[in-house]
XYZ file of C-alpha atoms in Angstrom:
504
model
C 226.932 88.762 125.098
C 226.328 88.384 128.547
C 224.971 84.638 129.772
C 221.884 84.405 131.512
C 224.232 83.533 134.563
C 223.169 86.545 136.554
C 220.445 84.189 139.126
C 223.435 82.614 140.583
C 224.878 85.548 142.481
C 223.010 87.231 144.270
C 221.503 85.468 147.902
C 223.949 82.485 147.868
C 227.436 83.189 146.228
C 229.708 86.167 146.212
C 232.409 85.625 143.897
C 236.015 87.026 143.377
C 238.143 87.087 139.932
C 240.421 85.025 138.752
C 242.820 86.103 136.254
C 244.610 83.529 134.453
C 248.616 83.812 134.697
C 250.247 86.251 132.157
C 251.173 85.122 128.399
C 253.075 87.639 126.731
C 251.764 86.870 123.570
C 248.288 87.822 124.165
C 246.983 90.511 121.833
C 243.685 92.190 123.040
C 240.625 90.928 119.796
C 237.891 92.921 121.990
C 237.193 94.765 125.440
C 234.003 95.518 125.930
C 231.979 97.414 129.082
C 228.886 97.510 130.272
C 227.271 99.203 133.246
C 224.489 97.263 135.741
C 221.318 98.533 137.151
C 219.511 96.708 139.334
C 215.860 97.987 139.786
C 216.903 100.850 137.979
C 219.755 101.813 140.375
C 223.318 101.184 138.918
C 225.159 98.566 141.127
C 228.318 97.859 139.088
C 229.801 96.660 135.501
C 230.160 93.550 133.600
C 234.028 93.598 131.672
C 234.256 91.358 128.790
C 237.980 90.937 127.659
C 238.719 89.015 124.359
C 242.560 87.740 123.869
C 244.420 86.214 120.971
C 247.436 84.197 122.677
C 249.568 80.849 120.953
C 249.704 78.083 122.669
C 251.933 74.668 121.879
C 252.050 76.668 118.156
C 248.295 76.862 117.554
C 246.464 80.495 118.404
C 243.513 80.444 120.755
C 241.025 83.082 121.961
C 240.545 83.475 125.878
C 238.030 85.268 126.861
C 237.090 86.683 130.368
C 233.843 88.028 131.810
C 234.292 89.775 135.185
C 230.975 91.471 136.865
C 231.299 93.843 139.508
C 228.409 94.135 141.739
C 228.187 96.285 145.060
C 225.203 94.960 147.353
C 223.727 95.266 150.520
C 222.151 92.875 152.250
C 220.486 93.132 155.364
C 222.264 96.096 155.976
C 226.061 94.508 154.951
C 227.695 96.115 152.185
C 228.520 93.237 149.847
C 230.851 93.110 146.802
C 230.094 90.743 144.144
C 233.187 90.252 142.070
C 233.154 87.352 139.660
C 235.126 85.755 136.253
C 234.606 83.097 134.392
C 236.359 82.354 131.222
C 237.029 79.902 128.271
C 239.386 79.236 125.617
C 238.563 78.513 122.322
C 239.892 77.268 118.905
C 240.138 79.712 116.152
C 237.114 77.761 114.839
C 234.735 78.399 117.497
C 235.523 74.785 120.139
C 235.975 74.955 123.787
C 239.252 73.830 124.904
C 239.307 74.581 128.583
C 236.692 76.916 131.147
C 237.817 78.464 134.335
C 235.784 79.994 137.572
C 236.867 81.130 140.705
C 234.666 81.710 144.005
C 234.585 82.651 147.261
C 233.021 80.778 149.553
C 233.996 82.825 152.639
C 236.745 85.788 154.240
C 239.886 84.486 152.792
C 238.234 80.765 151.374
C 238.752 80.283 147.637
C 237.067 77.791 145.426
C 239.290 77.511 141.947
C 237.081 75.641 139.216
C 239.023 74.848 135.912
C 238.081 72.163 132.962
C 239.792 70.792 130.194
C 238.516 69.358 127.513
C 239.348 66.059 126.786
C 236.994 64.041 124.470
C 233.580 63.718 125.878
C 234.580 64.312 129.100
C 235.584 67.547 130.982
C 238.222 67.253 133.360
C 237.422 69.294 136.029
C 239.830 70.426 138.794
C 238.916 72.256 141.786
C 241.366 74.161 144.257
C 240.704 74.609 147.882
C 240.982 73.540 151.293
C 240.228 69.995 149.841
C 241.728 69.556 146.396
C 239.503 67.477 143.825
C 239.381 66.416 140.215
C 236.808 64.506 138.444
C 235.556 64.268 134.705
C 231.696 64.966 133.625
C 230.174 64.687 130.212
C 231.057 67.597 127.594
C 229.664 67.969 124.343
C 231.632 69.758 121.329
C 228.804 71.950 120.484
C 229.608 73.559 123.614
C 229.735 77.511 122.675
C 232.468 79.194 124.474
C 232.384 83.241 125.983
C 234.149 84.441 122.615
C 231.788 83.276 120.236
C 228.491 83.653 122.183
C 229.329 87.650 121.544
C 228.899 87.294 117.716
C 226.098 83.977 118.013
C 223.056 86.605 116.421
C 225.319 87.708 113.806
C 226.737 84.561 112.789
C 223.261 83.183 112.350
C 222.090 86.300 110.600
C 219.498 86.567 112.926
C 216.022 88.650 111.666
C 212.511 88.727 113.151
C 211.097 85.522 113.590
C 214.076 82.900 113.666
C 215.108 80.821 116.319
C 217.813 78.670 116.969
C 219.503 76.850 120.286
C 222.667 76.653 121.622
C 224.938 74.746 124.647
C 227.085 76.784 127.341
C 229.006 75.621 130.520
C 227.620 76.893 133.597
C 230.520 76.584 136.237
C 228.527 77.510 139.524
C 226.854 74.122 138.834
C 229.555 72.374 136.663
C 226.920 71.732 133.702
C 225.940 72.370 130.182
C 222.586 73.960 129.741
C 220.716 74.186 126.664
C 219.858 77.971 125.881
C 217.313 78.667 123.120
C 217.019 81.722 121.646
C 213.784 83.577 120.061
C 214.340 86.696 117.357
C 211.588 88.982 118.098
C 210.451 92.653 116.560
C 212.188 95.433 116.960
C 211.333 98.228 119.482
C 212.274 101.530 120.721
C 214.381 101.153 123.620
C 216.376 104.599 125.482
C 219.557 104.313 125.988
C 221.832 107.246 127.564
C 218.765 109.355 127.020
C 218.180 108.545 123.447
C 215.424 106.533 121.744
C 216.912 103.389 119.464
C 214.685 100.964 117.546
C 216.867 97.989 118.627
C 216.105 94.243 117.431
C 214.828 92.132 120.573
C 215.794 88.712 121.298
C 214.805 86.251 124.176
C 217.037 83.485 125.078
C 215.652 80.464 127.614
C 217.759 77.755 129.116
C 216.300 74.447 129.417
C 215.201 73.178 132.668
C 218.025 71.541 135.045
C 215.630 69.077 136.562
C 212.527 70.366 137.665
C 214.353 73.877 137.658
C 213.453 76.495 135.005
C 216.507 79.185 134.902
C 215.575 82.391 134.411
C 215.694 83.526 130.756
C 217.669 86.848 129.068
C 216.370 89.640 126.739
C 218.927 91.394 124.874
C 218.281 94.206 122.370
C 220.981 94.139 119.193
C 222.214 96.996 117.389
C 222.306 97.068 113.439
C 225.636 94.672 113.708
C 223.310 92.387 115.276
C 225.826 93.181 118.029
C 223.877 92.857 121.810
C 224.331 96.653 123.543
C 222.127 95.893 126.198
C 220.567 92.861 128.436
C 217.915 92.251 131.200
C 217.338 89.111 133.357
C 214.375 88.973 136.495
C 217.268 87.437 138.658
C 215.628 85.278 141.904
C 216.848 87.097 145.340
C 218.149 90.623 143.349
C 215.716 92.060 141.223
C 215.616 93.157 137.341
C 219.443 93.248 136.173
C 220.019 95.697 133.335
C 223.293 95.284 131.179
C 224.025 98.805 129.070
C 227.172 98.806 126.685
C 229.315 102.297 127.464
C 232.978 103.139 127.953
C 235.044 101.856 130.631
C 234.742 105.337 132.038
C 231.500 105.075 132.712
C 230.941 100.948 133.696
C 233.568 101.927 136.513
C 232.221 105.176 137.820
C 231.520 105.005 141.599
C 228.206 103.342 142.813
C 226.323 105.445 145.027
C 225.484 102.567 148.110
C 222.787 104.934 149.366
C 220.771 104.183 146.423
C 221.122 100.562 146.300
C 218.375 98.219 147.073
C 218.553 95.518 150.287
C 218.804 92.340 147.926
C 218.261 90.427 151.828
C 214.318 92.709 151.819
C 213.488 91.895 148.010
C 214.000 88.330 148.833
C 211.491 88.079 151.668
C 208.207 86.939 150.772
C 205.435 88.516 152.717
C 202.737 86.371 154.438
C 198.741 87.771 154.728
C 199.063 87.136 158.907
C 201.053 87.383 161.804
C 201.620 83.849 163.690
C 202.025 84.635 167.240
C 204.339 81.684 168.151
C 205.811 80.192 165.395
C 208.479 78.092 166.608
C 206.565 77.161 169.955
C 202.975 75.934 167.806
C 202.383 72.552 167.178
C 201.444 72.953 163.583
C 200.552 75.549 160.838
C 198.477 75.042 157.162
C 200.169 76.963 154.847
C 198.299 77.951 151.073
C 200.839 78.487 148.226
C 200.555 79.700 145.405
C 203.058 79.444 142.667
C 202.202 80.630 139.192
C 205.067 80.497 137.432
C 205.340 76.778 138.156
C 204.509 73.693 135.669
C 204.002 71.186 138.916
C 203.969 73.707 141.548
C 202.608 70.785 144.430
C 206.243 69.344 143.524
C 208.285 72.393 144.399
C 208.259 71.506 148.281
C 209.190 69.046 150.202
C 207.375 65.943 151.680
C 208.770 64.612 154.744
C 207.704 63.496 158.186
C 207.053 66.841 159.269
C 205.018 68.207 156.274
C 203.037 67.240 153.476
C 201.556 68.906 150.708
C 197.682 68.494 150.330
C 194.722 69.556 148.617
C 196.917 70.478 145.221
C 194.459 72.105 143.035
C 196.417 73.792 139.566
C 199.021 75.986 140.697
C 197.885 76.354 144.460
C 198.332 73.285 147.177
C 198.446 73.519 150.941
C 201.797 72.760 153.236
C 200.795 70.955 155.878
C 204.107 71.885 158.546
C 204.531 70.094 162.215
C 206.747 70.582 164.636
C 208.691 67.218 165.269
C 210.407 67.882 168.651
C 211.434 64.230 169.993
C 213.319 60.953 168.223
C 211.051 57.655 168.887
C 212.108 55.492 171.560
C 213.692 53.094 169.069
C 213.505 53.081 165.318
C 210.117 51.597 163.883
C 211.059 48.144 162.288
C 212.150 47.544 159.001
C 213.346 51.172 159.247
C 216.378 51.408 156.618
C 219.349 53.521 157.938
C 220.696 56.881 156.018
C 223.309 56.390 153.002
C 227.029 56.466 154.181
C 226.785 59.880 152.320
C 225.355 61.472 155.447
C 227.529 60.351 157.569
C 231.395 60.563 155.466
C 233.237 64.153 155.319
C 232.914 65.900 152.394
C 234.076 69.060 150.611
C 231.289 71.336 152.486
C 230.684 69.196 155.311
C 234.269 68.865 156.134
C 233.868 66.412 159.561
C 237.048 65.499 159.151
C 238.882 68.232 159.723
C 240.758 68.819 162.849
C 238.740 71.568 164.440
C 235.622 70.653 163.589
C 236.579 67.732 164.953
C 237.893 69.793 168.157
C 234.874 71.604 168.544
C 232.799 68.071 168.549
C 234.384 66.816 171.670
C 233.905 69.979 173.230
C 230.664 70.053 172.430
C 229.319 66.183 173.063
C 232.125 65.490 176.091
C 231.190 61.794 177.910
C 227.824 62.185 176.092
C 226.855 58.850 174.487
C 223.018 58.943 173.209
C 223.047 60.355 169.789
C 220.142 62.817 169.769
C 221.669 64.525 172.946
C 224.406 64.979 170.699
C 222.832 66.906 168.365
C 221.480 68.840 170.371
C 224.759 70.001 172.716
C 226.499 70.600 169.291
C 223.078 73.139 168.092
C 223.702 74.651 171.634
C 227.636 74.921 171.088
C 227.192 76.731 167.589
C 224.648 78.670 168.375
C 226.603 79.822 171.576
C 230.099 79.924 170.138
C 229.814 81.319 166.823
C 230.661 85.165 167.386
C 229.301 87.134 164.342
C 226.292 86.543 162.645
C 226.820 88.704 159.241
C 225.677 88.274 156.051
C 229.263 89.101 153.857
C 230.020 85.543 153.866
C 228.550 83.428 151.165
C 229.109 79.527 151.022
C 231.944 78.764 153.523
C 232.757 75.168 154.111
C 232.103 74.001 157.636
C 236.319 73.761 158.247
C 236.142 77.203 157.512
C 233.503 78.056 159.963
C 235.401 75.808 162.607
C 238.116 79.006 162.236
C 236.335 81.712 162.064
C 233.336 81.244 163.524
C 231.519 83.769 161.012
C 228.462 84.080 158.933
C 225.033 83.571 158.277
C 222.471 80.743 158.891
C 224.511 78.867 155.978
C 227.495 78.597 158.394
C 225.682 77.985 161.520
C 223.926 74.937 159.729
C 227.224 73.558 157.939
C 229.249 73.270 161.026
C 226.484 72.130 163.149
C 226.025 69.307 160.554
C 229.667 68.705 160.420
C 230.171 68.497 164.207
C 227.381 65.968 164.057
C 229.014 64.151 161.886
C 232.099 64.307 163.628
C 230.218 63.082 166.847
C 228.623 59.469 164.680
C 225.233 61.431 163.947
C 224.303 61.056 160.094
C 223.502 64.486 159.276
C 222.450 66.908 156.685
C 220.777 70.565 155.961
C 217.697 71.595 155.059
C 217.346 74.189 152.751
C 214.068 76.460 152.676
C 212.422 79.385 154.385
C 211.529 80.613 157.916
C 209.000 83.141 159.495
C 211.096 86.309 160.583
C 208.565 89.090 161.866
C 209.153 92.250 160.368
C 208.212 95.562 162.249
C 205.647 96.039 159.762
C 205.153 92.639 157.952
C 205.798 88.660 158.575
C 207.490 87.266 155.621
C 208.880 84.127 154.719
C 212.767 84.387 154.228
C 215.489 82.299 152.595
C 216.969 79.835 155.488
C 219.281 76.868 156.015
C 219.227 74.834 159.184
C 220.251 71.016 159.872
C 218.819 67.740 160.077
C 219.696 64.886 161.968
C 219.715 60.879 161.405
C 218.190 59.283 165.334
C 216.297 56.556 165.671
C 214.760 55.945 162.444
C 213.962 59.683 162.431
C 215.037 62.954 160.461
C 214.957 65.559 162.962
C 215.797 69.567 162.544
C 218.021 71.888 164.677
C 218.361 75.630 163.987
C 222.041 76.779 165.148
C 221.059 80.047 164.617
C 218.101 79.442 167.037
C 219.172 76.939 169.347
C 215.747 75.973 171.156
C 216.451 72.005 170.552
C 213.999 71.706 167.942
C 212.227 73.836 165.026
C 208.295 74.655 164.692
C 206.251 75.055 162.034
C 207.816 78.414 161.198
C 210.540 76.247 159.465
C 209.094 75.829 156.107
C 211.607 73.123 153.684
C 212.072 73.267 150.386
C 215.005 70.215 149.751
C 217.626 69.017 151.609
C 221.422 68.078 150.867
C 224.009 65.669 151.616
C 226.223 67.217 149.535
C 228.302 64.095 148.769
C 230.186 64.832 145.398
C 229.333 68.426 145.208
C 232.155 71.462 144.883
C 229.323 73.714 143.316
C 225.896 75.134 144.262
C 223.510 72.325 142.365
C 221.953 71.923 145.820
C 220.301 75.488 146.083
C 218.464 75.281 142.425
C 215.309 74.312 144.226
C 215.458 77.104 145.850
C 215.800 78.954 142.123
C 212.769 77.198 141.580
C 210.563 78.244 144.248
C 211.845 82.007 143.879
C 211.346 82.342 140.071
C 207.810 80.659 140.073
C 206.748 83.711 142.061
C 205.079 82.271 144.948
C 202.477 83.991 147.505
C 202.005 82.171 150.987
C 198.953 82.813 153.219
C 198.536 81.817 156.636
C 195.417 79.056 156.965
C 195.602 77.441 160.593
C 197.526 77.444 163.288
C 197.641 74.774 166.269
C 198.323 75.761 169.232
């Protein structure tokens, strides 16, 4: 069946297959099609390919899942092309998992694990090659067995029973349980099917509840067809069919803008959003155990007057560092301030377009704020086809989205001595029609005892209270997209946001 893995790809990661290297020996066990709707519009196919192959004189099964998705977003046309895969003993244990990612034009991130132990030894291909181990457990159920999981439990109305997959956009294992439900009438291909229903949940990552997945089962106890409410896309529909029909041509005229269903509308206008001092913002979030916890607190806002699942968000702007750090004030972790594998200050160009950027100038927060004006001046296209690129990739190309802006901005700063980071939230974008609240990425920097925000994409020196944050991220140690689950978080607990106040 097909994982619950569908909330990962649609505002934050485009993907592109990998196909593991040719073994003649491989002898086709299953290949299976489905077709995708999304909102009720077909968008693509998910391709599930099970092989038989020997290896060092034992046989294995490797299986593949590839998803096709065509997009748009904000107007872009966007393809969506993603595999993962395990291998797996004859007896149902994961031996190795593989991924492979784009992160931008002509940037590949290659994920694949080993098993070894209690430990998976994970391997990672890029710009910046990188291996490191994290926990595995043997229960771990790999692609090929998950298919037949309802039958080999025998599955009927009422039972329930859990199980643990690999997620490789965030290199963990997440606990899934799943629920056996009634049976109902479902139509598929125009024809009415009393199908068994089952619901499967993964386990919180955190304070993060992943979405869950229904799937309907045939009389094999065999899943023919899937939904998920993915965050940023919309309702995802799986149906089982012939390859000749998963890859008949999507019709882009009748395909959603993922970049519109992600925007969350707000009851008000503010007339100067990025120029006020200050704006009170109510949220609710039903779908949200501790929803006073699903925002940030920081020295430019601060959640108040939590009462169940509403709370205010008090925002600021925060234009200027302090003269000098308050006493006692304790300095940022070398983590903000050392290249890593998305913040990449260490690479040549980034480091080029630093000194370009800061010349003779000495006085850190005028730093940051020639390097905003340098991005926001120098990068030349601001489309929304690129996903995750690394800020040495940006340094190149000088492409994408607020993403990029904020990564090499925050890169450069390093680069230049100024501990930086990015933010990782919303901001007010008024709509011809409507203000909303949209997904947004921006950077903060480390002056004077002070965490202070830039916008690249904005470049006015500073950010108002139309900046609203949700986390922030070093991203020391990370080569996957753990950073952007509060973000999950916020979008799957279904929020509404009203305008309360606004100083002037």
């Amino acid at each position: 069946m097909v994982r619950a893995c569908a909330w990962c790809l649609g505002v934050f990661v485009l993907t592109t297959a990998t196909t593991a290297a040719p073994e003649p020996a491989a002898k086709p066990v299953r290949d299976l099609w489905d077709a995708i709707y999304l909102d009720g519009n077909r968008t693509g196919y998910a391709h599930t390919l099970v092989e038989e192959v020997e290896r060092d004189g034992k046989k294995i099964l490797r299986t593949n899942l590839t998803l096709n998705l065509t997009l748009k977003r904000m107007g872009d046309t966007v393809q969506i092309h993603s595999e993962t895969g395990t291998e797996e003993t004859m007896d149902g244990k994961v031996t190795a998992v593989s991924m492979k990612q784009a992160l931008g034009k002509e940037q590949m991130l290659a994920l694949t694990g080993a098993v070894e132990g209690k430990q998976l030894h994970v391997k990672i291909k890029g710009k910046a090659n990188l291996d490191r181990a994290i926990p595995w457990n043997s229960e771990v159920v790999g692609l090929s067995r998950e298919l037949d999981l309802f039958k080999e439990k025998k599955s009927k109305p009422g039972d329930s029973f859990s199980y643990l997959h690999f997620e490789p956009t965030i290199n963990s294992v997440v606990a899934v349980k799943a629920v056996v439900k009634e049976p109902e009438e479902i139509v598929i291909d125009k024809v009415k099917r009393k199908l068994l229903r089952a619901e499967a949940k993964p386990d919180k990552i955190g304070d993060v509840q992943l979405p869950g997945t229904t799937y309907w089962l045939d009389d094999d106890l065999q899943v023919i067809r899937s939904a998920v409410d993915a965050p940023g896309l919309g309702k995802m529909v799986l149906v089982r069919t012939t390859k000749q029909e998963a890859l008949r041509d999507v019709l882009p005229a009748k395909i959603g803008d993922i970049g519109l269903t992600q925007l969350l509308p707000l009851n008000r206008r503010i007339d100067a959003p990025h120029e006020s001092a200050g704006v009170v913002y109510k949220i609710t979030l039903p779908g949200d155990d501790d929803p006073a916890t699903a925002f940030a607190s920081d020295n430019r806002q601060s959640v108040k007057n939590a009462r169940g699942k509403e709370f205010e968000l008090h925002v600021k702007a925060l234009r200027q560092p302090p003269a000098k750090a308050p006493e006692g004030t304790k300095e940022p972790g070398e983590e903000y301030s050392k290249s890593n594998y998305y913040i990449n200050s260490a690479d040549a160009k980034v480091k080029e377009h630093a000194k370009a950027a800061v010349g003779t100038e000495t006085d850190p927060w005028k730093k940051a704020l020639r390097i905003e004006k340098w991005v926001k001046t120098n990068m030349k296209i601001q489309n929304y086809t690129e996903a995750m690129a690394t800020a040495d990739h940006v340094a190149k190309t000088l492409e994408g989205d607020c993403t990029e802006h904020a990564m090499l901005a925050a890169a450069m700063c390093r680069a230049a001595n100024v501990p930086a980071r990015t933010a990782i939230g919303l901001v007010y974008v008024d709509m011809r029609n409507q203000a909303v609240l949209g997904y947004h990425m921006w950077t903060e920097v480390w002056v004077r005892g002070e965490w202070l925000s830039l916008d690249a994409t904005l470049g006015r020196g500073s950010v108002g209270p139309g900046h609203v944050k949700i986390t922030d991220a070093s991203w020391h140690d990370t080569q996957s997209l753990k950073p952007l689950l509060p973000v999950m978080r916020v979008m799957l607990g279904k929020p509404t946001i009203e305008v309360v106040r606004v100083s002037e």
